[in-house]
Tab-separated table of C-alpha atoms in Angstrom:
chain	number	residue	atom	x	y	z
A	1123	MET	CA	-76.060	25.685	-81.500
A	1124	ASP	CA	-78.830	24.331	-79.256
A	1125	TYR	CA	-78.680	20.908	-77.629
A	1126	LYS	CA	-81.058	19.234	-80.117
A	1127	LYS	CA	-78.993	20.351	-83.100
A	1128	THR	CA	-75.817	19.166	-81.396
A	1129	TYR	CA	-77.433	15.792	-80.727
A	1130	GLU	CA	-78.445	15.482	-84.394
A	1131	ALA	CA	-74.961	16.531	-85.503
A	1132	TRP	CA	-73.412	13.692	-83.471
A	1133	LEU	CA	-75.840	11.256	-85.103
A	1134	SER	CA	-75.021	12.386	-88.641
A	1135	ASN	CA	-71.308	13.164	-88.389
A	1136	PRO	CA	-69.130	10.292	-89.719
A	1137	TYR	CA	-66.457	11.244	-87.169
A	1138	PHE	CA	-68.398	9.582	-84.330
A	1139	ASP	CA	-68.309	5.767	-84.179
A	1140	ASP	CA	-71.258	3.402	-84.618
A	1141	ASP	CA	-71.458	2.403	-80.933
A	1142	THR	CA	-71.785	6.058	-79.961
A	1143	LYS	CA	-74.559	6.560	-82.498
A	1144	LYS	CA	-76.406	3.447	-81.340
A	1145	GLU	CA	-76.323	4.722	-77.758
A	1146	LEU	CA	-77.660	8.088	-78.900
A	1147	GLU	CA	-80.358	6.494	-81.052
A	1148	SER	CA	-81.569	4.602	-77.979
A	1149	ILE	CA	-82.524	7.897	-76.293
A	1150	ALA	CA	-84.230	9.400	-79.374
A	1151	GLY	CA	-87.583	9.872	-77.637
A	1152	ASP	CA	-86.220	11.066	-74.297
A	1153	GLU	CA	-86.043	14.859	-74.504
A	1154	ASN	CA	-84.720	15.288	-70.965
A	1155	GLU	CA	-81.907	12.781	-71.513
A	1156	ILE	CA	-80.899	14.427	-74.791
A	1157	LYS	CA	-80.854	17.810	-73.104
A	1158	GLU	CA	-78.802	16.518	-70.164
A	1159	ARG	CA	-76.199	15.033	-72.489
A	1160	PHE	CA	-75.913	17.953	-74.916
A	1161	TYR	CA	-76.956	21.217	-73.266
A	1162	ALA	CA	-73.274	22.010	-72.506
A	1163	ASP	CA	-69.747	20.752	-72.888
A	1164	LEU	CA	-68.426	18.729	-69.957
A	1165	GLU	CA	-66.632	21.470	-68.060
A	1166	PHE	CA	-62.870	21.328	-67.796
A	1167	GLY	CA	-62.235	22.911	-64.394
A	1168	THR	CA	-59.227	23.468	-62.171
A	1169	ALA	CA	-59.163	19.746	-61.341
A	1170	GLY	CA	-59.779	18.580	-64.942
A	1171	LEU	CA	-62.846	16.609	-66.012
A	1172	ARG	CA	-65.336	14.559	-64.028
A	1173	GLY	CA	-68.651	13.239	-65.269
A	1174	ILE	CA	-70.954	10.335	-66.049
A	1175	ILE	CA	-69.661	7.913	-68.669
A	1176	GLY	CA	-71.678	7.985	-71.881
A	1177	ALA	CA	-72.169	9.549	-75.311
A	1178	GLY	CA	-72.622	13.303	-75.554
A	1179	THR	CA	-70.805	16.589	-75.061
A	1180	ASN	CA	-71.663	16.598	-71.343
A	1181	ARG	CA	-70.376	13.076	-70.703
A	1182	MET	CA	-67.066	11.291	-70.218
A	1183	ASN	CA	-66.244	9.492	-73.479
A	1184	VAL	CA	-63.335	9.051	-75.868
A	1185	TYR	CA	-64.257	12.276	-77.694
A	1186	THR	CA	-64.395	14.533	-74.645
A	1187	VAL	CA	-61.138	12.956	-73.398
A	1188	ARG	CA	-59.468	13.637	-76.763
A	1189	LYS	CA	-60.744	17.211	-76.759
A	1190	ALA	CA	-59.332	17.849	-73.281
A	1191	THR	CA	-56.034	16.257	-74.258
A	1192	GLN	CA	-55.761	18.368	-77.411
A	1193	GLY	CA	-56.162	21.474	-75.270
A	1194	LEU	CA	-53.498	20.201	-72.856
A	1195	ALA	CA	-51.186	19.400	-75.780
A	1196	ASN	CA	-51.644	22.897	-77.201
A	1197	TYR	CA	-50.737	24.403	-73.825
A	1198	ILE	CA	-47.676	22.149	-73.419
A	1199	ILE	CA	-46.424	23.167	-76.862
A	1200	LYS	CA	-46.904	26.862	-76.015
A	1201	GLN	CA	-44.828	26.236	-72.869
A	1202	ASN	CA	-42.111	24.532	-74.972
A	1203	GLY	CA	-42.493	21.386	-72.884
A	1204	GLN	CA	-43.287	18.883	-75.613
A	1205	LYS	CA	-39.886	17.154	-75.423
A	1206	LYS	CA	-40.388	16.190	-71.765
A	1207	GLY	CA	-43.398	13.947	-72.276
A	1208	VAL	CA	-46.474	13.194	-70.159
A	1209	ALA	CA	-47.025	10.375	-67.632
A	1210	ILE	CA	-50.452	8.698	-67.667
A	1211	ALA	CA	-52.062	6.476	-65.023
A	1212	PHE	CA	-55.553	5.036	-64.635
A	1213	ASP	CA	-57.680	3.346	-61.990
A	1214	SER	CA	-60.111	0.413	-61.898
A	1215	ARG	CA	-63.136	2.285	-63.233
A	1216	ARG	CA	-65.029	1.431	-66.367
A	1217	MET	CA	-63.324	2.868	-69.481
A	1218	SER	CA	-60.237	4.002	-67.545
A	1219	PRO	CA	-57.710	2.030	-69.679
A	1220	GLU	CA	-59.446	3.162	-72.872
A	1221	PHE	CA	-59.435	6.816	-71.820
A	1222	ALA	CA	-55.743	6.553	-70.902
A	1223	ASP	CA	-54.926	5.240	-74.378
A	1224	GLU	CA	-57.040	7.905	-76.074
A	1225	ALA	CA	-55.133	10.601	-74.209
A	1226	ALA	CA	-51.803	8.969	-75.073
A	1227	CYS	CA	-52.611	8.691	-78.780
A	1228	CYS	CA	-53.724	12.329	-78.916
A	1229	LEU	CA	-50.490	13.449	-77.264
A	1230	ALA	CA	-48.467	11.280	-79.640
A	1231	ALA	CA	-50.219	12.819	-82.655
A	1232	ASN	CA	-49.072	16.192	-81.321
A	1233	GLY	CA	-45.470	15.000	-81.052
A	1234	ILE	CA	-45.557	14.586	-77.272
A	1235	LYS	CA	-44.369	11.281	-75.811
A	1236	ALA	CA	-46.750	9.467	-73.460
A	1237	TYR	CA	-45.477	7.223	-70.646
A	1238	VAL	CA	-48.463	4.993	-69.878
A	1239	PHE	CA	-48.630	2.622	-66.907
A	1240	GLU	CA	-49.178	-0.950	-68.106
A	1241	SER	CA	-52.010	-1.482	-65.605
A	1242	LEU	CA	-53.865	0.414	-62.907
A	1243	ARG	CA	-51.823	2.423	-60.388
A	1244	PRO	CA	-52.631	4.669	-57.412
A	1245	THR	CA	-52.846	8.434	-57.818
A	1246	PRO	CA	-49.747	9.161	-55.682
A	1247	GLU	CA	-47.604	6.940	-57.908
A	1248	LEU	CA	-48.656	9.013	-60.918
A	1249	SER	CA	-47.568	12.129	-59.008
A	1250	PHE	CA	-44.255	10.415	-58.256
A	1251	ALA	CA	-43.801	9.270	-61.867
A	1252	VAL	CA	-44.170	12.790	-63.287
A	1253	ARG	CA	-41.055	13.921	-61.425
A	1254	GLU	CA	-39.215	10.602	-61.620
A	1255	LEU	CA	-39.455	10.620	-65.433
A	1256	GLY	CA	-38.910	14.362	-65.805
A	1257	CYS	CA	-42.267	14.917	-67.506
A	1258	ILE	CA	-43.866	18.290	-68.176
A	1259	SER	CA	-47.295	16.997	-67.119
A	1260	GLY	CA	-49.298	14.022	-65.942
A	1261	ILE	CA	-52.798	12.699	-66.582
A	1262	ASN	CA	-54.673	10.482	-64.153
A	1263	ILE	CA	-57.871	8.779	-65.302
A	1264	THR	CA	-59.925	8.449	-62.124
A	1265	ALA	CA	-63.102	9.640	-60.456
A	1266	SER	CA	-61.665	8.907	-57.012
A	1267	HIS	CA	-64.476	7.812	-54.657
A	1268	ASN	CA	-67.438	8.841	-56.856
A	1269	PRO	CA	-70.208	6.346	-57.735
A	1270	PRO	CA	-69.478	3.722	-60.447
A	1271	GLU	CA	-71.170	5.558	-63.315
A	1272	TYR	CA	-68.537	8.319	-63.107
A	1273	ASN	CA	-65.020	8.723	-64.419
A	1274	GLY	CA	-62.604	11.625	-64.470
A	1275	TYR	CA	-59.440	13.163	-65.890
A	1276	LYS	CA	-56.994	14.942	-63.570
A	1277	VAL	CA	-54.058	16.974	-64.844
A	1278	TYR	CA	-50.718	17.361	-63.049
A	1279	TRP	CA	-47.856	19.709	-63.839
A	1280	GLU	CA	-44.122	19.064	-63.792
A	1281	ASP	CA	-43.784	19.579	-60.016
A	1282	GLY	CA	-45.984	16.496	-59.523
A	1283	ALA	CA	-48.944	18.407	-58.055
A	1284	GLN	CA	-52.339	18.943	-59.640
A	1285	ILE	CA	-52.446	22.097	-61.718
A	1286	THR	CA	-52.455	25.456	-59.920
A	1287	PRO	CA	-52.278	29.044	-61.251
A	1288	PRO	CA	-51.250	30.061	-63.851
A	1289	HIS	CA	-51.256	26.627	-65.504
A	1290	ASP	CA	-54.807	25.701	-64.485
A	1291	THR	CA	-56.445	28.670	-66.212
A	1292	GLY	CA	-54.019	28.432	-69.134
A	1293	ILE	CA	-54.975	24.811	-69.791
A	1294	MET	CA	-58.683	25.525	-69.242
A	1295	ASP	CA	-58.548	28.278	-71.877
A	1296	GLU	CA	-56.846	25.982	-74.393
A	1297	VAL	CA	-59.435	23.232	-73.821
A	1298	LYS	CA	-62.305	25.692	-74.310
A	1299	ALA	CA	-60.687	26.887	-77.532
A	1300	VAL	CA	-61.020	23.387	-79.054
A	1301	THR	CA	-64.521	23.554	-80.518
A	1302	ASP	CA	-64.359	21.096	-83.424
A	1303	TYR	CA	-64.074	17.473	-82.295
A	1304	ALA	CA	-63.005	16.389	-85.775
A	1305	ALA	CA	-60.021	18.748	-85.631
A	1306	VAL	CA	-58.558	16.926	-82.630
A	1307	LYS	CA	-55.402	14.997	-83.499
A	1308	THR	CA	-54.958	11.294	-82.825
A	1309	MET	CA	-52.976	8.381	-84.197
A	1310	ASP	CA	-52.892	4.604	-84.096
A	1311	LYS	CA	-51.433	3.208	-80.861
A	1312	GLU	CA	-49.043	0.824	-82.621
A	1313	GLU	CA	-47.855	3.606	-84.906
A	1314	ALA	CA	-47.258	5.779	-81.847
A	1315	LYS	CA	-45.162	3.002	-80.300
A	1316	LYS	CA	-43.119	2.607	-83.481
A	1317	ALA	CA	-42.507	6.345	-83.516
A	1318	GLY	CA	-41.267	6.217	-79.910
A	1319	LEU	CA	-44.163	8.361	-78.728
A	1320	TYR	CA	-45.961	5.743	-76.634
A	1321	GLU	CA	-44.067	3.838	-73.939
A	1322	ASN	CA	-45.452	1.490	-71.316
A	1323	ILE	CA	-44.034	1.899	-67.836
A	1324	GLY	CA	-44.434	-0.253	-64.760
A	1325	LYS	CA	-42.030	-2.257	-62.614
A	1326	ALA	CA	-39.093	0.176	-62.664
A	1327	VAL	CA	-41.281	3.047	-61.473
A	1328	ASP	CA	-43.018	0.759	-58.943
A	1329	ASP	CA	-39.668	-0.220	-57.439
A	1330	ARG	CA	-38.490	3.385	-57.154
A	1331	TYR	CA	-41.804	4.425	-55.601
A	1332	MET	CA	-41.458	1.658	-52.997
A	1333	GLU	CA	-37.900	2.756	-52.222
A	1334	GLU	CA	-39.090	6.276	-51.519
A	1335	LEU	CA	-41.980	5.082	-49.343
A	1336	LYS	CA	-39.700	2.990	-47.159
A	1337	LYS	CA	-37.333	5.922	-46.587
A	1338	ASN	CA	-40.065	7.439	-44.402
A	1339	VAL	CA	-39.896	4.637	-41.825
A	1340	LEU	CA	-38.454	6.013	-38.589
A	1341	HIS	CA	-38.369	2.877	-36.413
A	1342	PRO	CA	-37.706	-0.379	-38.322
A	1343	ASP	CA	-36.733	-1.873	-34.952
A	1344	CYS	CA	-40.281	-1.353	-33.672
A	1345	ILE	CA	-41.710	-3.088	-36.724
A	1346	LYS	CA	-39.506	-6.113	-36.052
A	1347	LYS	CA	-40.804	-6.318	-32.486
A	1348	ALA	CA	-44.495	-5.841	-33.317
A	1349	SER	CA	-44.962	-7.166	-36.837
A	1350	ALA	CA	-45.745	-10.745	-35.845
A	1351	ASP	CA	-48.427	-9.690	-33.362
A	1352	LEU	CA	-50.090	-6.646	-34.960
A	1353	LYS	CA	-53.139	-7.858	-36.854
A	1354	ILE	CA	-54.152	-5.660	-39.776
A	1355	VAL	CA	-57.303	-5.920	-41.874
A	1356	TYR	CA	-57.091	-4.100	-45.201
A	1357	THR	CA	-59.508	-3.435	-48.053
A	1358	PRO	CA	-58.683	-1.673	-51.335
A	1359	LEU	CA	-62.442	-1.274	-52.042
A	1360	HIS	CA	-62.004	-2.799	-55.536
A	1361	GLY	CA	-59.420	-0.127	-56.412
A	1362	THR	CA	-55.731	0.490	-57.039
A	1363	GLY	CA	-54.354	0.067	-53.522
A	1364	ASN	CA	-54.261	-3.726	-53.306
A	1365	LEU	CA	-50.789	-4.422	-54.739
A	1366	PRO	CA	-48.801	-1.400	-53.481
A	1367	VAL	CA	-50.268	-1.474	-49.953
A	1368	ARG	CA	-49.709	-5.199	-49.523
A	1369	ARG	CA	-46.242	-4.950	-51.030
A	1370	VAL	CA	-45.017	-2.169	-48.748
A	1371	LEU	CA	-46.434	-3.856	-45.640
A	1372	LYS	CA	-44.793	-7.155	-46.608
A	1373	GLU	CA	-41.431	-5.569	-47.403
A	1374	LEU	CA	-41.452	-3.705	-44.103
A	1375	GLY	CA	-42.034	-6.990	-42.272
A	1376	PHE	CA	-45.722	-7.017	-41.333
A	1377	THR	CA	-46.927	-10.614	-41.484
A	1378	GLN	CA	-50.482	-10.462	-40.063
A	1379	VAL	CA	-52.217	-8.693	-42.963
A	1380	HIS	CA	-55.735	-9.920	-43.756
A	1381	VAL	CA	-57.247	-8.643	-46.997
A	1382	VAL	CA	-61.015	-8.505	-47.549
A	1383	LYS	CA	-61.354	-11.093	-50.311
A	1384	GLU	CA	-64.680	-9.784	-51.620
A	1385	GLN	CA	-63.076	-6.373	-52.270
A	1386	GLU	CA	-59.569	-7.433	-53.212
A	1387	LEU	CA	-59.757	-7.406	-57.015
A	1388	PRO	CA	-60.271	-4.299	-59.173
A	1389	ASP	CA	-63.880	-3.842	-60.251
A	1390	GLY	CA	-65.293	-0.602	-61.643
A	1391	ALA	CA	-68.827	-1.649	-60.702
A	1392	PHE	CA	-67.859	-1.635	-56.997
A	1393	PRO	CA	-70.323	-4.495	-56.392
A	1394	THR	CA	-69.955	-4.723	-52.601
A	1395	VAL	CA	-70.408	-1.025	-51.772
A	1396	SER	CA	-72.979	1.575	-52.769
A	1397	TYR	CA	-70.360	4.308	-52.457
A	1398	PRO	CA	-66.608	3.409	-52.544
A	1399	ASN	CA	-65.612	6.062	-50.049
A	1400	PRO	CA	-63.666	5.309	-46.838
A	1401	GLU	CA	-65.458	8.272	-45.221
A	1402	ASP	CA	-68.685	6.250	-45.494
A	1403	LYS	CA	-69.082	3.790	-42.601
A	1404	LYS	CA	-71.020	1.421	-44.868
A	1405	ALA	CA	-67.867	0.914	-46.949
A	1406	PHE	CA	-66.251	-0.747	-43.909
A	1407	ALA	CA	-68.963	-3.366	-43.369
A	1408	LEU	CA	-67.046	-6.324	-44.800
A	1409	ALA	CA	-63.727	-5.169	-43.351
A	1410	LEU	CA	-65.185	-4.870	-39.857
A	1411	LYS	CA	-66.781	-8.309	-40.190
A	1412	LEU	CA	-63.361	-9.781	-41.039
A	1413	ALA	CA	-61.727	-7.765	-38.249
A	1414	LYS	CA	-63.981	-9.390	-35.666
A	1415	GLU	CA	-63.303	-12.839	-37.118
A	1416	VAL	CA	-59.503	-12.479	-36.898
A	1417	ASP	CA	-59.482	-10.194	-33.849
A	1418	ALA	CA	-57.667	-7.431	-35.735
A	1419	ASP	CA	-56.042	-4.470	-34.024
A	1420	ILE	CA	-56.536	-2.032	-36.871
A	1421	VAL	CA	-58.732	-1.824	-39.981
A	1422	LEU	CA	-57.600	0.132	-43.052
A	1423	ALA	CA	-59.395	1.068	-46.276
A	1424	THR	CA	-58.047	2.960	-49.273
A	1425	ASP	CA	-60.364	4.642	-51.767
A	1426	PRO	CA	-60.358	3.478	-55.434
A	1427	ASP	CA	-57.385	5.623	-56.513
A	1428	ALA	CA	-55.559	5.047	-53.192
A	1429	ASP	CA	-54.922	8.626	-52.246
A	1430	ARG	CA	-57.099	8.592	-49.101
A	1431	LEU	CA	-57.017	6.276	-46.080
A	1432	GLY	CA	-59.857	5.406	-43.718
A	1433	VAL	CA	-59.065	3.892	-40.316
A	1434	TYR	CA	-60.811	1.935	-37.566
A	1435	ALA	CA	-58.999	0.698	-34.457
A	1436	LYS	CA	-59.994	-1.758	-31.773
A	1437	ASN	CA	-60.899	-0.263	-28.411
A	1438	THR	CA	-59.118	-2.621	-26.027
A	1439	GLU	CA	-61.504	-1.766	-23.191
A	1440	THR	CA	-64.773	-2.458	-25.025
A	1441	GLY	CA	-63.586	-4.739	-27.826
A	1442	GLU	CA	-65.451	-2.561	-30.344
A	1443	TYR	CA	-63.942	-0.914	-33.414
A	1444	GLN	CA	-63.937	2.869	-33.494
A	1445	SER	CA	-63.615	5.057	-36.563
A	1446	PHE	CA	-61.121	7.874	-36.982
A	1447	THR	CA	-61.967	11.083	-38.800
A	1448	GLY	CA	-59.405	12.467	-41.236
A	1449	ASN	CA	-58.432	15.045	-38.630
A	1450	MET	CA	-57.932	12.352	-35.995
A	1451	SER	CA	-55.762	10.045	-38.107
A	1452	GLY	CA	-53.864	13.054	-39.452
A	1453	MET	CA	-53.072	14.283	-35.938
A	1454	LEU	CA	-51.951	10.852	-34.750
A	1455	ILE	CA	-49.538	10.562	-37.665
A	1456	LEU	CA	-48.339	14.158	-37.258
A	1457	GLU	CA	-47.638	13.870	-33.535
A	1458	TYR	CA	-45.867	10.568	-34.090
A	1459	LEU	CA	-43.651	11.975	-36.858
A	1460	LEU	CA	-42.669	15.099	-34.945
A	1461	SER	CA	-42.104	13.381	-31.590
A	1462	GLN	CA	-39.995	10.599	-33.079
A	1463	ARG	CA	-37.995	12.927	-35.298
A	1464	LYS	CA	-37.231	15.014	-32.214
A	1465	GLU	CA	-36.238	11.898	-30.254
A	1466	LEU	CA	-33.950	10.774	-33.080
A	1467	GLY	CA	-32.439	14.244	-33.458
A	1468	ILE	CA	-33.655	14.704	-37.040
A	1469	LEU	CA	-36.358	17.344	-36.552
A	1470	PRO	CA	-35.188	20.285	-38.685
A	1471	GLU	CA	-35.242	23.818	-37.272
A	1472	ASN	CA	-37.010	25.062	-40.401
A	1473	GLY	CA	-39.543	22.226	-40.547
A	1474	ALA	CA	-43.048	22.952	-41.822
A	1475	VAL	CA	-46.441	21.281	-41.594
A	1476	VAL	CA	-48.977	22.255	-44.254
A	1477	THR	CA	-52.742	21.919	-44.007
A	1478	THR	CA	-55.854	23.537	-45.454
A	1479	ILE	CA	-58.098	26.224	-43.990
A	1480	VAL	CA	-61.017	23.804	-43.553
A	1481	SER	CA	-59.031	21.147	-41.681
A	1482	GLY	CA	-58.933	20.729	-37.901
A	1483	LYS	CA	-56.962	23.207	-35.810
A	1484	MET	CA	-55.197	20.816	-33.430
A	1485	ALA	CA	-52.235	20.879	-35.847
A	1486	ARG	CA	-51.525	24.429	-34.693
A	1487	GLU	CA	-50.911	23.286	-31.134
A	1488	ILE	CA	-48.878	20.234	-32.142
A	1489	ALA	CA	-46.679	22.307	-34.485
A	1490	LYS	CA	-46.234	24.921	-31.760
A	1491	ALA	CA	-45.213	22.273	-29.224
A	1492	TYR	CA	-42.454	21.010	-31.519
A	1493	HIS	CA	-41.405	24.472	-32.748
A	1494	VAL	CA	-42.209	23.876	-36.395
A	1495	THR	CA	-44.031	26.225	-38.750
A	1496	LEU	CA	-47.665	25.586	-39.634
A	1497	ILE	CA	-48.914	26.880	-42.978
A	1498	GLU	CA	-52.587	26.872	-43.985
A	1499	THR	CA	-53.542	26.865	-47.663
A	1500	LEU	CA	-56.723	27.097	-49.681
A	1501	THR	CA	-58.896	23.965	-49.764
A	1502	GLY	CA	-57.441	21.250	-52.002
A	1503	PHE	CA	-54.336	19.105	-51.631
A	1504	LYS	CA	-52.807	20.634	-54.753
A	1505	TYR	CA	-52.102	23.747	-52.695
A	1506	ILE	CA	-50.230	21.637	-50.162
A	1507	GLY	CA	-48.188	20.154	-53.014
A	1508	GLU	CA	-47.560	23.671	-54.306
A	1509	GLN	CA	-46.017	24.661	-50.976
A	1510	ILE	CA	-43.421	21.898	-51.362
A	1511	LYS	CA	-42.437	23.474	-54.693
A	1512	PHE	CA	-42.153	26.882	-53.045
A	1513	PHE	CA	-39.938	25.439	-50.279
A	1514	GLU	CA	-37.612	23.936	-52.876
A	1515	GLN	CA	-37.428	27.228	-54.740
A	1516	ASP	CA	-36.753	29.565	-51.806
A	1517	HIS	CA	-35.213	27.093	-49.287
A	1518	SER	CA	-37.397	28.627	-46.587
A	1519	HIS	CA	-38.664	25.413	-45.001
A	1520	GLU	CA	-38.284	21.653	-45.027
A	1521	PHE	CA	-41.590	19.915	-45.655
A	1522	LEU	CA	-42.509	17.401	-42.960
A	1523	PHE	CA	-46.183	16.578	-43.345
A	1524	GLY	CA	-49.314	17.716	-45.131
A	1525	TYR	CA	-52.910	16.773	-44.428
A	1526	GLU	CA	-56.526	17.698	-45.035
A	1527	GLU	CA	-59.630	16.676	-43.133
A	1528	SER	CA	-61.008	14.482	-45.934
A	1529	TYR	CA	-58.732	11.504	-45.128
A	1530	GLY	CA	-55.760	12.712	-47.197
A	1531	CYS	CA	-52.174	13.145	-46.032
A	1532	LEU	CA	-48.571	13.041	-47.215
A	1533	GLU	CA	-45.305	12.331	-45.455
A	1534	GLY	CA	-42.172	12.949	-47.523
A	1535	THR	CA	-41.759	14.698	-50.857
A	1536	HIS	CA	-41.737	11.681	-53.173
A	1537	ALA	CA	-45.259	12.686	-54.262
A	1538	ARG	CA	-47.049	16.022	-54.401
A	1539	ASP	CA	-50.513	14.632	-53.787
A	1540	LYS	CA	-52.089	12.833	-50.869
A	1541	ASP	CA	-50.816	9.275	-50.558
A	1542	ALA	CA	-52.799	6.513	-48.854
A	1543	VAL	CA	-49.939	4.047	-49.328
A	1544	VAL	CA	-47.497	6.117	-47.275
A	1545	ALA	CA	-50.334	6.818	-44.807
A	1546	VAL	CA	-50.746	3.057	-44.273
């Protein structure tokens, strides 16, 4: 079926709602726009879905989310995992809560229980929740640091990492096999709740996540000495990091935390930044302005789904703030962890550091200096998370730290994805 026929089918099919049809009617004379929206299905790749929000087969909308979820449900059932349930989280982007509910109601209609966070949560907490709740899979509605017109749909497997072989191709095949939107199952949210197939989660998982984060602290005595003097500026860039980052800093004892007010609250339009990415220096403009006003020592920014951390620090000689690349901040954290573990006598003989082939190579020398194994994986943090699973299965190594050059790292095994909250 060509794109024009598909467009006309969406207009005439009673399955699609009136708002969708009105949006499509508004582009009736725009051949290029019709083609862009309908020339293909939004591709479900190894990381799930990501696309512009809007009506059409090549857009993120409730129908493409349902279709993807039906494919995931079919795969879960074939794996006999339907009794374990699926954890679902979402970020601050436009339509994120709605897409989360659509996925949950589709799963429920397939007899699979959905554990849905009551409000937005960071990506690493979704990874944590999958294992904490014993789920077969997880869904995270986020487009990470992409521009505001985008949203996405990431799938996790029961180890808490994003899908890797053979599950990635297995799920992709099932999603492609769903060709009739009207055949996708769904049910009313309240009916799903009554049937015990939709459950909101929140505080209990938050508290457990915080407990696990704080276990990674090596020197609480140092925090007590420095917490009153160390001035921190933090911005969540309108995303999910605000509450968990501020909570963990407060509970650890840091008292001089200054949050960028203009970027504190969740907002899917990201009104103060053109690109909500901590790798972009422009995203730090307001944070650096505040840093100079309060004479901060360090400036931190988490991306919208709080899995990546950007850092600036004050140069005490010049008084200027200098940025850290992902390799630089990763190496500072790595050297600190290994040196202090050695000093405390808790550096395991079979310790391992995991990074990706495109990340900086200084980790090789640091790992060598502390006599720990360095493993390089394919590009993508899911392969770092996969190594943790392998270590648990064969008891070959104890995971110490994982990082990639694009501002993502993980200390501990509470999550199997990069975690900006633990990085803070």
